[in-house]
Amino acid sequence: MKFNWKFFGYLFLLMLTIGISQAQNKKTDKFINNYMDVALLNVNRGKKMLLKWEGKDTLKYRIYWKFQYLGKNEWINYLTEIGQLINKTIISTDSKDFDIILFFGTLRDYSIFTRSYVPNSVVSKYGYWNDYNWNKQYQLIYASGCIDPSIISSKNEGGFLVKKQFLRTLGIIGVIDDRFSLLHEKGYSSNKKLSRLDKRLIKLHYHDSIKTGLNTDDLKTTVKSISNLEEFSKR
Protein backbone atom coordinates (compact mmCIF):
# COMPACT_ATOMS: atom_id res chain seq x y z
CA MET A 1 0.00 0.00 0.00
CA LYS A 2 1.44 3.35 -1.06
CA PHE A 3 1.77 5.92 1.74
CA ASN A 4 -0.29 9.04 1.04
CA TRP A 5 2.00 11.93 1.96
CA LYS A 6 -0.55 14.54 0.90
CA PHE A 7 -3.15 13.12 3.26
CA PHE A 8 -0.59 12.92 6.09
CA GLY A 9 0.45 16.51 5.46
CA TYR A 10 -3.15 17.68 5.45
CA LEU A 11 -3.87 15.80 8.70
CA PHE A 12 -0.77 17.26 10.35
CA LEU A 13 -1.72 20.82 9.38
CA LEU A 14 -5.28 20.26 10.58
CA MET A 15 -4.09 19.02 13.99
CA LEU A 16 -1.62 21.90 14.25
CA THR A 17 -4.35 24.43 13.43
CA ILE A 18 -6.70 22.92 16.01
CA GLY A 19 -3.94 22.97 18.62
CA ILE A 20 -3.12 26.64 17.95
CA SER A 21 -6.80 27.54 18.03
CA GLN A 22 -7.34 25.78 21.36
CA ALA A 23 -4.28 27.49 22.85
CA GLN A 24 -5.53 30.91 21.70
CA ASN A 25 -9.00 30.18 23.07
CA LYS A 26 -7.44 29.42 26.47
CA LYS A 27 -5.50 32.71 26.34
CA THR A 28 -8.66 34.59 25.41
CA ASP A 29 -10.66 32.97 28.23
CA LYS A 30 -7.93 33.82 30.73
CA PHE A 31 -7.81 37.39 29.46
CA ILE A 32 -11.58 37.75 29.82
CA ASN A 33 -11.41 36.39 33.38
CA ASN A 34 -8.63 38.84 34.23
CA TYR A 35 -10.69 41.70 32.89
CA MET A 36 -13.77 40.64 34.81
CA ASP A 37 -11.65 40.62 37.97
CA VAL A 38 -10.60 44.27 37.57
CA ALA A 39 -13.58 45.91 35.86
CA LEU A 40 -16.44 45.82 38.37
CA LEU A 41 -17.14 47.66 41.62
CA ASN A 42 -19.44 46.36 44.34
CA VAL A 43 -21.83 49.32 44.41
CA ASN A 44 -24.59 48.02 46.70
CA ARG A 45 -25.03 44.78 48.66
CA GLY A 46 -23.23 42.55 46.18
CA LYS A 47 -24.46 44.39 43.10
CA LYS A 48 -21.48 44.90 40.80
CA MET A 49 -21.34 47.53 38.07
CA LEU A 50 -18.82 48.87 35.61
CA LEU A 51 -17.64 52.43 36.22
CA LYS A 52 -15.46 54.62 34.03
CA TRP A 53 -15.12 58.16 32.71
CA GLU A 54 -17.36 58.82 29.70
CA GLY A 55 -18.12 62.03 27.83
CA LYS A 56 -14.88 63.71 28.90
CA ASP A 57 -11.87 64.27 26.67
CA THR A 58 -9.80 65.74 29.52
CA LEU A 59 -9.42 64.53 33.10
CA LYS A 60 -8.13 66.96 35.72
CA TYR A 61 -6.45 65.66 38.84
CA ARG A 62 -5.34 67.46 41.98
CA ILE A 63 -2.72 66.40 44.53
CA TYR A 64 -3.16 66.79 48.30
CA TRP A 65 -0.75 67.25 50.05
CA LYS A 66 2.85 66.47 49.15
CA PHE A 67 3.35 64.17 46.15
CA GLN A 68 5.72 61.33 47.07
CA TYR A 69 7.51 58.18 45.85
CA LEU A 70 7.81 58.98 42.11
CA GLY A 71 9.99 61.46 40.25
CA LYS A 72 8.31 64.15 38.16
CA ASN A 73 9.37 62.69 34.80
CA GLU A 74 8.32 59.16 35.72
CA TRP A 75 4.90 60.41 36.84
CA ILE A 76 4.33 62.55 33.73
CA ASN A 77 5.41 59.71 31.44
CA TYR A 78 3.07 57.34 33.26
CA LEU A 79 0.08 59.66 32.88
CA THR A 80 0.92 60.25 29.22
CA GLU A 81 0.94 56.51 28.62
CA ILE A 82 -2.38 56.09 30.44
CA GLY A 83 -3.91 58.96 28.46
CA GLN A 84 -2.95 57.33 25.18
CA LEU A 85 -4.51 54.03 26.27
CA ILE A 86 -7.85 55.62 27.28
CA ASN A 87 -7.80 58.31 24.58
CA LYS A 88 -7.98 61.18 27.05
CA THR A 89 -5.77 64.07 28.10
CA ILE A 90 -4.79 63.94 31.78
CA ILE A 91 -3.67 67.20 33.37
CA SER A 92 -2.84 68.54 36.81
CA THR A 93 -4.81 71.40 38.33
CA ASP A 94 -4.60 73.52 41.48
CA SER A 95 -8.18 74.74 41.17
CA LYS A 96 -11.36 73.26 42.61
CA ASP A 97 -12.39 72.26 39.10
CA PHE A 98 -11.01 68.72 39.30
CA ASP A 99 -12.24 65.22 38.53
CA ILE A 100 -9.74 63.21 40.54
CA ILE A 101 -7.98 63.67 43.87
CA LEU A 102 -4.81 61.88 44.92
CA PHE A 103 -4.43 62.39 48.67
CA PHE A 104 -1.14 61.79 50.49
CA GLY A 105 -1.85 61.55 54.19
CA THR A 106 -3.46 59.36 56.83
CA LEU A 107 -6.67 57.58 56.01
CA ARG A 108 -8.40 59.41 58.87
CA ASP A 109 -7.37 62.78 57.42
CA TYR A 110 -8.45 61.62 53.97
CA SER A 111 -11.84 60.58 55.33
CA ILE A 112 -12.38 63.99 56.93
CA PHE A 113 -11.01 66.03 54.04
CA THR A 114 -12.92 64.25 51.26
CA ARG A 115 -15.94 63.30 53.42
CA SER A 116 -15.40 59.69 52.43
CA TYR A 117 -16.42 56.74 54.55
CA VAL A 118 -13.39 54.63 55.48
CA PRO A 119 -14.06 51.61 57.76
CA ASN A 120 -12.03 51.49 60.98
CA SER A 121 -10.71 48.07 60.01
CA VAL A 122 -9.16 49.63 56.89
CA VAL A 123 -7.67 52.61 58.74
CA SER A 124 -5.60 50.36 60.99
CA LYS A 125 -4.53 47.84 58.34
CA TYR A 126 -4.16 49.30 54.83
CA GLY A 127 -2.21 52.16 53.32
CA TYR A 128 -4.72 53.11 50.65
CA TRP A 129 -8.42 53.69 49.94
CA ASN A 130 -10.68 54.94 47.14
CA ASP A 131 -13.99 56.71 46.87
CA TYR A 132 -16.25 57.34 43.88
CA ASN A 133 -19.29 59.34 42.80
CA TRP A 134 -21.27 58.42 39.69
CA ASN A 135 -24.42 59.49 37.91
CA LYS A 136 -27.51 57.42 37.06
CA GLN A 137 -25.69 55.85 34.12
CA TYR A 138 -22.78 54.84 36.40
CA GLN A 139 -20.50 57.29 34.63
CA LEU A 140 -17.85 58.58 36.99
CA ILE A 141 -18.20 62.22 38.02
CA TYR A 142 -15.60 62.15 40.80
CA ALA A 143 -12.96 59.76 42.07
CA SER A 144 -10.33 59.93 44.79
CA GLY A 145 -7.50 57.80 46.03
CA CYS A 146 -5.55 57.94 49.28
CA ILE A 147 -1.96 56.84 49.82
CA ASP A 148 -1.05 56.76 53.53
CA PRO A 149 2.73 57.23 54.00
CA SER A 150 2.48 56.30 57.68
CA ILE A 151 1.66 52.69 56.74
CA ILE A 152 3.75 52.29 53.57
CA SER A 153 7.05 50.59 54.33
CA SER A 154 9.22 51.43 51.31
CA LYS A 155 9.63 53.73 48.32
CA ASN A 156 9.02 50.79 45.99
CA GLU A 157 5.71 49.99 47.68
CA GLY A 158 4.73 53.67 47.62
CA GLY A 159 5.51 54.06 43.91
CA PHE A 160 3.49 50.95 43.14
CA LEU A 161 0.50 52.23 45.13
CA VAL A 162 0.56 55.69 43.52
CA LYS A 163 0.35 54.15 40.05
CA LYS A 164 -2.22 51.57 41.08
CA GLN A 165 -4.38 54.14 42.88
CA PHE A 166 -4.55 56.28 39.78
CA LEU A 167 -5.72 53.27 37.76
CA ARG A 168 -8.42 52.71 40.35
CA THR A 169 -9.67 56.28 39.93
CA LEU A 170 -10.25 55.39 36.26
CA GLY A 171 -12.57 52.52 37.18
CA ILE A 172 -9.97 49.75 36.90
CA ILE A 173 -10.61 48.54 40.39
CA GLY A 174 -9.82 44.89 41.12
CA VAL A 175 -6.69 42.75 41.31
CA ILE A 176 -5.17 39.97 39.23
CA ASP A 177 -2.70 37.25 40.13
CA ASP A 178 0.25 38.45 38.05
CA ARG A 179 3.41 39.70 39.75
CA PHE A 180 4.36 41.65 36.61
CA SER A 181 1.15 43.68 36.77
CA LEU A 182 0.37 46.97 38.51
CA LEU A 183 -3.02 45.37 39.16
CA HIS A 184 -1.47 42.80 41.47
CA GLU A 185 -2.26 43.03 45.17
CA LYS A 186 1.32 43.94 46.12
CA GLY A 187 4.27 45.79 44.65
CA TYR A 188 7.43 43.95 43.62
CA SER A 189 10.57 44.79 41.67
CA SER A 190 8.83 43.14 38.70
CA ASN A 191 5.77 45.44 38.56
CA LYS A 192 7.07 48.98 38.67
CA LYS A 193 5.45 49.87 35.34
CA LEU A 194 2.50 48.87 33.19
CA SER A 195 2.83 45.35 31.84
CA ARG A 196 1.62 44.37 28.36
CA LEU A 197 -1.39 42.76 30.05
CA ASP A 198 -2.13 45.95 32.01
CA LYS A 199 -2.14 48.00 28.82
CA ARG A 200 -4.56 45.63 27.11
CA LEU A 201 -6.90 45.54 30.10
CA ILE A 202 -6.93 49.35 30.32
CA LYS A 203 -7.50 49.71 26.60
CA LEU A 204 -10.35 47.20 26.72
CA HIS A 205 -11.98 49.01 29.65
CA TYR A 206 -12.14 52.18 27.56
CA HIS A 207 -13.22 50.42 24.37
CA ASP A 208 -16.31 52.02 22.81
CA SER A 209 -18.29 48.78 23.23
CA ILE A 210 -17.74 48.70 26.99
CA LYS A 211 -20.42 50.89 28.56
CA THR A 212 -20.89 52.03 32.14
CA GLY A 213 -23.59 50.30 34.16
CA LEU A 214 -22.99 46.84 32.73
CA ASN A 215 -23.38 44.09 35.32
CA THR A 216 -21.33 40.89 35.45
CA ASP A 217 -23.35 38.87 32.93
CA ASP A 218 -23.86 41.72 30.46
CA LEU A 219 -20.21 42.72 30.60
CA LYS A 220 -18.98 39.21 29.87
CA THR A 221 -21.37 38.91 26.92
CA THR A 222 -20.25 42.30 25.58
CA VAL A 223 -16.56 41.48 25.90
CA LYS A 224 -17.00 38.18 24.04
CA SER A 225 -18.78 40.01 21.21
CA ILE A 226 -15.85 42.35 20.46
CA SER A 227 -14.61 41.37 17.02
CA ASN A 228 -10.87 41.82 17.61
CA LEU A 229 -10.83 40.43 21.17
CA GLU A 230 -8.06 37.97 20.29
CA GLU A 231 -5.76 40.90 19.55
CA PHE A 232 -6.32 42.17 23.09
CA SER A 233 -5.60 38.77 24.62
CA LYS A 234 -2.29 38.08 22.85
CA ARG A 235 0.75 38.48 25.09
mmCIF file with all atom_site columns, C-alpha atoms in Angstrom, residues 30-121:
data_model
loop_
_atom_site.group_PDB
_atom_site.id
_atom_site.type_symbol
_atom_site.label_atom_id
_atom_site.label_alt_id
_atom_site.label_comp_id
_atom_site.label_asym_id
_atom_site.label_entity_id
_atom_site.label_seq_id
_atom_site.pdbx_PDB_ins_code
_atom_site.Cartn_x
_atom_site.Cartn_y
_atom_site.Cartn_z
_atom_site.occupancy
_atom_site.B_iso_or_equiv
_atom_site.pdbx_formal_charge
_atom_site.auth_seq_id
_atom_site.auth_comp_id
_atom_site.auth_asym_id
_atom_site.auth_atom_id
_atom_site.pdbx_PDB_model_num
ATOM 1  C CA . LYS A 1 30  ? -7.931  33.822 30.733 1.00 0.00 ? 30  LYS A CA 1
ATOM 2  C CA . PHE A 1 31  ? -7.807  37.391 29.458 1.00 0.00 ? 31  PHE A CA 1
ATOM 3  C CA . ILE A 1 32  ? -11.580 37.753 29.822 1.00 0.00 ? 32  ILE A CA 1
ATOM 4  C CA . ASN A 1 33  ? -11.409 36.387 33.379 1.00 0.00 ? 33  ASN A CA 1
ATOM 5  C CA . ASN A 1 34  ? -8.625  38.836 34.229 1.00 0.00 ? 34  ASN A CA 1
ATOM 6  C CA . TYR A 1 35  ? -10.687 41.699 32.885 1.00 0.00 ? 35  TYR A CA 1
ATOM 7  C CA . MET A 1 36  ? -13.772 40.638 34.813 1.00 0.00 ? 36  MET A CA 1
ATOM 8  C CA . ASP A 1 37  ? -11.646 40.616 37.971 1.00 0.00 ? 37  ASP A CA 1
ATOM 9  C CA . VAL A 1 38  ? -10.597 44.270 37.572 1.00 0.00 ? 38  VAL A CA 1
ATOM 10 C CA . ALA A 1 39  ? -13.585 45.913 35.860 1.00 0.00 ? 39  ALA A CA 1
ATOM 11 C CA . LEU A 1 40  ? -16.436 45.816 38.365 1.00 0.00 ? 40  LEU A CA 1
ATOM 12 C CA . LEU A 1 41  ? -17.136 47.662 41.619 1.00 0.00 ? 41  LEU A CA 1
ATOM 13 C CA . ASN A 1 42  ? -19.445 46.363 44.344 1.00 0.00 ? 42  ASN A CA 1
ATOM 14 C CA . VAL A 1 43  ? -21.828 49.319 44.406 1.00 0.00 ? 43  VAL A CA 1
ATOM 15 C CA . ASN A 1 44  ? -24.590 48.019 46.701 1.00 0.00 ? 44  ASN A CA 1
ATOM 16 C CA . ARG A 1 45  ? -25.029 44.782 48.658 1.00 0.00 ? 45  ARG A CA 1
ATOM 17 C CA . GLY A 1 46  ? -23.232 42.551 46.178 1.00 0.00 ? 46  GLY A CA 1
ATOM 18 C CA . LYS A 1 47  ? -24.460 44.393 43.096 1.00 0.00 ? 47  LYS A CA 1
ATOM 19 C CA . LYS A 1 48  ? -21.484 44.903 40.805 1.00 0.00 ? 48  LYS A CA 1
ATOM 20 C CA . MET A 1 49  ? -21.342 47.525 38.065 1.00 0.00 ? 49  MET A CA 1
ATOM 21 C CA . LEU A 1 50  ? -18.821 48.865 35.610 1.00 0.00 ? 50  LEU A CA 1
ATOM 22 C CA . LEU A 1 51  ? -17.639 52.432 36.215 1.00 0.00 ? 51  LEU A CA 1
ATOM 23 C CA . LYS A 1 52  ? -15.464 54.622 34.027 1.00 0.00 ? 52  LYS A CA 1
ATOM 24 C CA . TRP A 1 53  ? -15.119 58.161 32.706 1.00 0.00 ? 53  TRP A CA 1
ATOM 25 C CA . GLU A 1 54  ? -17.356 58.819 29.705 1.00 0.00 ? 54  GLU A CA 1
ATOM 26 C CA . GLY A 1 55  ? -18.124 62.027 27.830 1.00 0.00 ? 55  GLY A CA 1
ATOM 27 C CA . LYS A 1 56  ? -14.879 63.708 28.904 1.00 0.00 ? 56  LYS A CA 1
ATOM 28 C CA . ASP A 1 57  ? -11.870 64.275 26.668 1.00 0.00 ? 57  ASP A CA 1
ATOM 29 C CA . THR A 1 58  ? -9.804  65.743 29.520 1.00 0.00 ? 58  THR A CA 1
ATOM 30 C CA . LEU A 1 59  ? -9.422  64.529 33.099 1.00 0.00 ? 59  LEU A CA 1
ATOM 31 C CA . LYS A 1 60  ? -8.130  66.958 35.719 1.00 0.00 ? 60  LYS A CA 1
ATOM 32 C CA . TYR A 1 61  ? -6.450  65.658 38.842 1.00 0.00 ? 61  TYR A CA 1
ATOM 33 C CA . ARG A 1 62  ? -5.338  67.464 41.983 1.00 0.00 ? 62  ARG A CA 1
ATOM 34 C CA . ILE A 1 63  ? -2.721  66.403 44.525 1.00 0.00 ? 63  ILE A CA 1
ATOM 35 C CA . TYR A 1 64  ? -3.162  66.795 48.297 1.00 0.00 ? 64  TYR A CA 1
ATOM 36 C CA . TRP A 1 65  ? -0.753  67.253 50.048 1.00 0.00 ? 65  TRP A CA 1
ATOM 37 C CA . LYS A 1 66  ? 2.849   66.467 49.152 1.00 0.00 ? 66  LYS A CA 1
ATOM 38 C CA . PHE A 1 67  ? 3.349   64.170 46.155 1.00 0.00 ? 67  PHE A CA 1
ATOM 39 C CA . GLN A 1 68  ? 5.719   61.327 47.066 1.00 0.00 ? 68  GLN A CA 1
ATOM 40 C CA . TYR A 1 69  ? 7.512   58.183 45.853 1.00 0.00 ? 69  TYR A CA 1
ATOM 41 C CA . LEU A 1 70  ? 7.806   58.978 42.108 1.00 0.00 ? 70  LEU A CA 1
ATOM 42 C CA . GLY A 1 71  ? 9.993   61.463 40.249 1.00 0.00 ? 71  GLY A CA 1
ATOM 43 C CA . LYS A 1 72  ? 8.310   64.151 38.155 1.00 0.00 ? 72  LYS A CA 1
ATOM 44 C CA . ASN A 1 73  ? 9.369   62.689 34.797 1.00 0.00 ? 73  ASN A CA 1
ATOM 45 C CA . GLU A 1 74  ? 8.319   59.162 35.722 1.00 0.00 ? 74  GLU A CA 1
ATOM 46 C CA . TRP A 1 75  ? 4.900   60.407 36.842 1.00 0.00 ? 75  TRP A CA 1
ATOM 47 C CA . ILE A 1 76  ? 4.327   62.545 33.730 1.00 0.00 ? 76  ILE A CA 1
ATOM 48 C CA . ASN A 1 77  ? 5.411   59.712 31.442 1.00 0.00 ? 77  ASN A CA 1
ATOM 49 C CA . TYR A 1 78  ? 3.069   57.337 33.261 1.00 0.00 ? 78  TYR A CA 1
ATOM 50 C CA . LEU A 1 79  ? 0.082   59.660 32.881 1.00 0.00 ? 79  LEU A CA 1
ATOM 51 C CA . THR A 1 80  ? 0.920   60.254 29.215 1.00 0.00 ? 80  THR A CA 1
ATOM 52 C CA . GLU A 1 81  ? 0.942   56.507 28.616 1.00 0.00 ? 81  GLU A CA 1
ATOM 53 C CA . ILE A 1 82  ? -2.381  56.089 30.438 1.00 0.00 ? 82  ILE A CA 1
ATOM 54 C CA . GLY A 1 83  ? -3.908  58.963 28.465 1.00 0.00 ? 83  GLY A CA 1
ATOM 55 C CA . GLN A 1 84  ? -2.949  57.329 25.181 1.00 0.00 ? 84  GLN A CA 1
ATOM 56 C CA . LEU A 1 85  ? -4.515  54.030 26.266 1.00 0.00 ? 85  LEU A CA 1
ATOM 57 C CA . ILE A 1 86  ? -7.849  55.616 27.278 1.00 0.00 ? 86  ILE A CA 1
ATOM 58 C CA . ASN A 1 87  ? -7.804  58.311 24.578 1.00 0.00 ? 87  ASN A CA 1
ATOM 59 C CA . LYS A 1 88  ? -7.979  61.182 27.046 1.00 0.00 ? 88  LYS A CA 1
ATOM 60 C CA . THR A 1 89  ? -5.767  64.066 28.103 1.00 0.00 ? 89  THR A CA 1
ATOM 61 C CA . ILE A 1 90  ? -4.787  63.939 31.782 1.00 0.00 ? 90  ILE A CA 1
ATOM 62 C CA . ILE A 1 91  ? -3.668  67.197 33.367 1.00 0.00 ? 91  ILE A CA 1
ATOM 63 C CA . SER A 1 92  ? -2.838  68.535 36.812 1.00 0.00 ? 92  SER A CA 1
ATOM 64 C CA . THR A 1 93  ? -4.812  71.399 38.328 1.00 0.00 ? 93  THR A CA 1
ATOM 65 C CA . ASP A 1 94  ? -4.602  73.525 41.481 1.00 0.00 ? 94  ASP A CA 1
ATOM 66 C CA . SER A 1 95  ? -8.182  74.740 41.166 1.00 0.00 ? 95  SER A CA 1
ATOM 67 C CA . LYS A 1 96  ? -11.360 73.261 42.606 1.00 0.00 ? 96  LYS A CA 1
ATOM 68 C CA . ASP A 1 97  ? -12.394 72.256 39.096 1.00 0.00 ? 97  ASP A CA 1
ATOM 69 C CA . PHE A 1 98  ? -11.010 68.721 39.297 1.00 0.00 ? 98  PHE A CA 1
ATOM 70 C CA . ASP A 1 99  ? -12.245 65.223 38.530 1.00 0.00 ? 99  ASP A CA 1
ATOM 71 C CA . ILE A 1 100 ? -9.742  63.207 40.538 1.00 0.00 ? 100 ILE A CA 1
ATOM 72 C CA . ILE A 1 101 ? -7.983  63.671 43.873 1.00 0.00 ? 101 ILE A CA 1
ATOM 73 C CA . LEU A 1 102 ? -4.806  61.880 44.920 1.00 0.00 ? 102 LEU A CA 1
ATOM 74 C CA . PHE A 1 103 ? -4.426  62.386 48.668 1.00 0.00 ? 103 PHE A CA 1
ATOM 75 C CA . PHE A 1 104 ? -1.136  61.793 50.492 1.00 0.00 ? 104 PHE A CA 1
ATOM 76 C CA . GLY A 1 105 ? -1.855  61.552 54.192 1.00 0.00 ? 105 GLY A CA 1
ATOM 77 C CA . THR A 1 106 ? -3.457  59.357 56.826 1.00 0.00 ? 106 THR A CA 1
ATOM 78 C CA . LEU A 1 107 ? -6.675  57.582 56.010 1.00 0.00 ? 107 LEU A CA 1
ATOM 79 C CA . ARG A 1 108 ? -8.400  59.410 58.873 1.00 0.00 ? 108 ARG A CA 1
ATOM 80 C CA . ASP A 1 109 ? -7.369  62.777 57.420 1.00 0.00 ? 109 ASP A CA 1
ATOM 81 C CA . TYR A 1 110 ? -8.450  61.620 53.973 1.00 0.00 ? 110 TYR A CA 1
ATOM 82 C CA . SER A 1 111 ? -11.843 60.575 55.328 1.00 0.00 ? 111 SER A CA 1
ATOM 83 C CA . ILE A 1 112 ? -12.378 63.990 56.925 1.00 0.00 ? 112 ILE A CA 1
ATOM 84 C CA . PHE A 1 113 ? -11.009 66.026 54.040 1.00 0.00 ? 113 PHE A CA 1
ATOM 85 C CA . THR A 1 114 ? -12.923 64.247 51.264 1.00 0.00 ? 114 THR A CA 1
ATOM 86 C CA . ARG A 1 115 ? -15.935 63.300 53.416 1.00 0.00 ? 115 ARG A CA 1
ATOM 87 C CA . SER A 1 116 ? -15.404 59.688 52.427 1.00 0.00 ? 116 SER A CA 1
ATOM 88 C CA . TYR A 1 117 ? -16.416 56.738 54.551 1.00 0.00 ? 117 TYR A CA 1
ATOM 89 C CA . VAL A 1 118 ? -13.386 54.626 55.475 1.00 0.00 ? 118 VAL A CA 1
ATOM 90 C CA . PRO A 1 119 ? -14.060 51.615 57.758 1.00 0.00 ? 119 PRO A CA 1
ATOM 91 C CA . ASN A 1 120 ? -12.028 51.495 60.979 1.00 0.00 ? 120 ASN A CA 1
ATOM 92 C CA . SER A 1 121 ? -10.708 48.066 60.007 1.00 0.00 ? 121 SER A CA 1
#
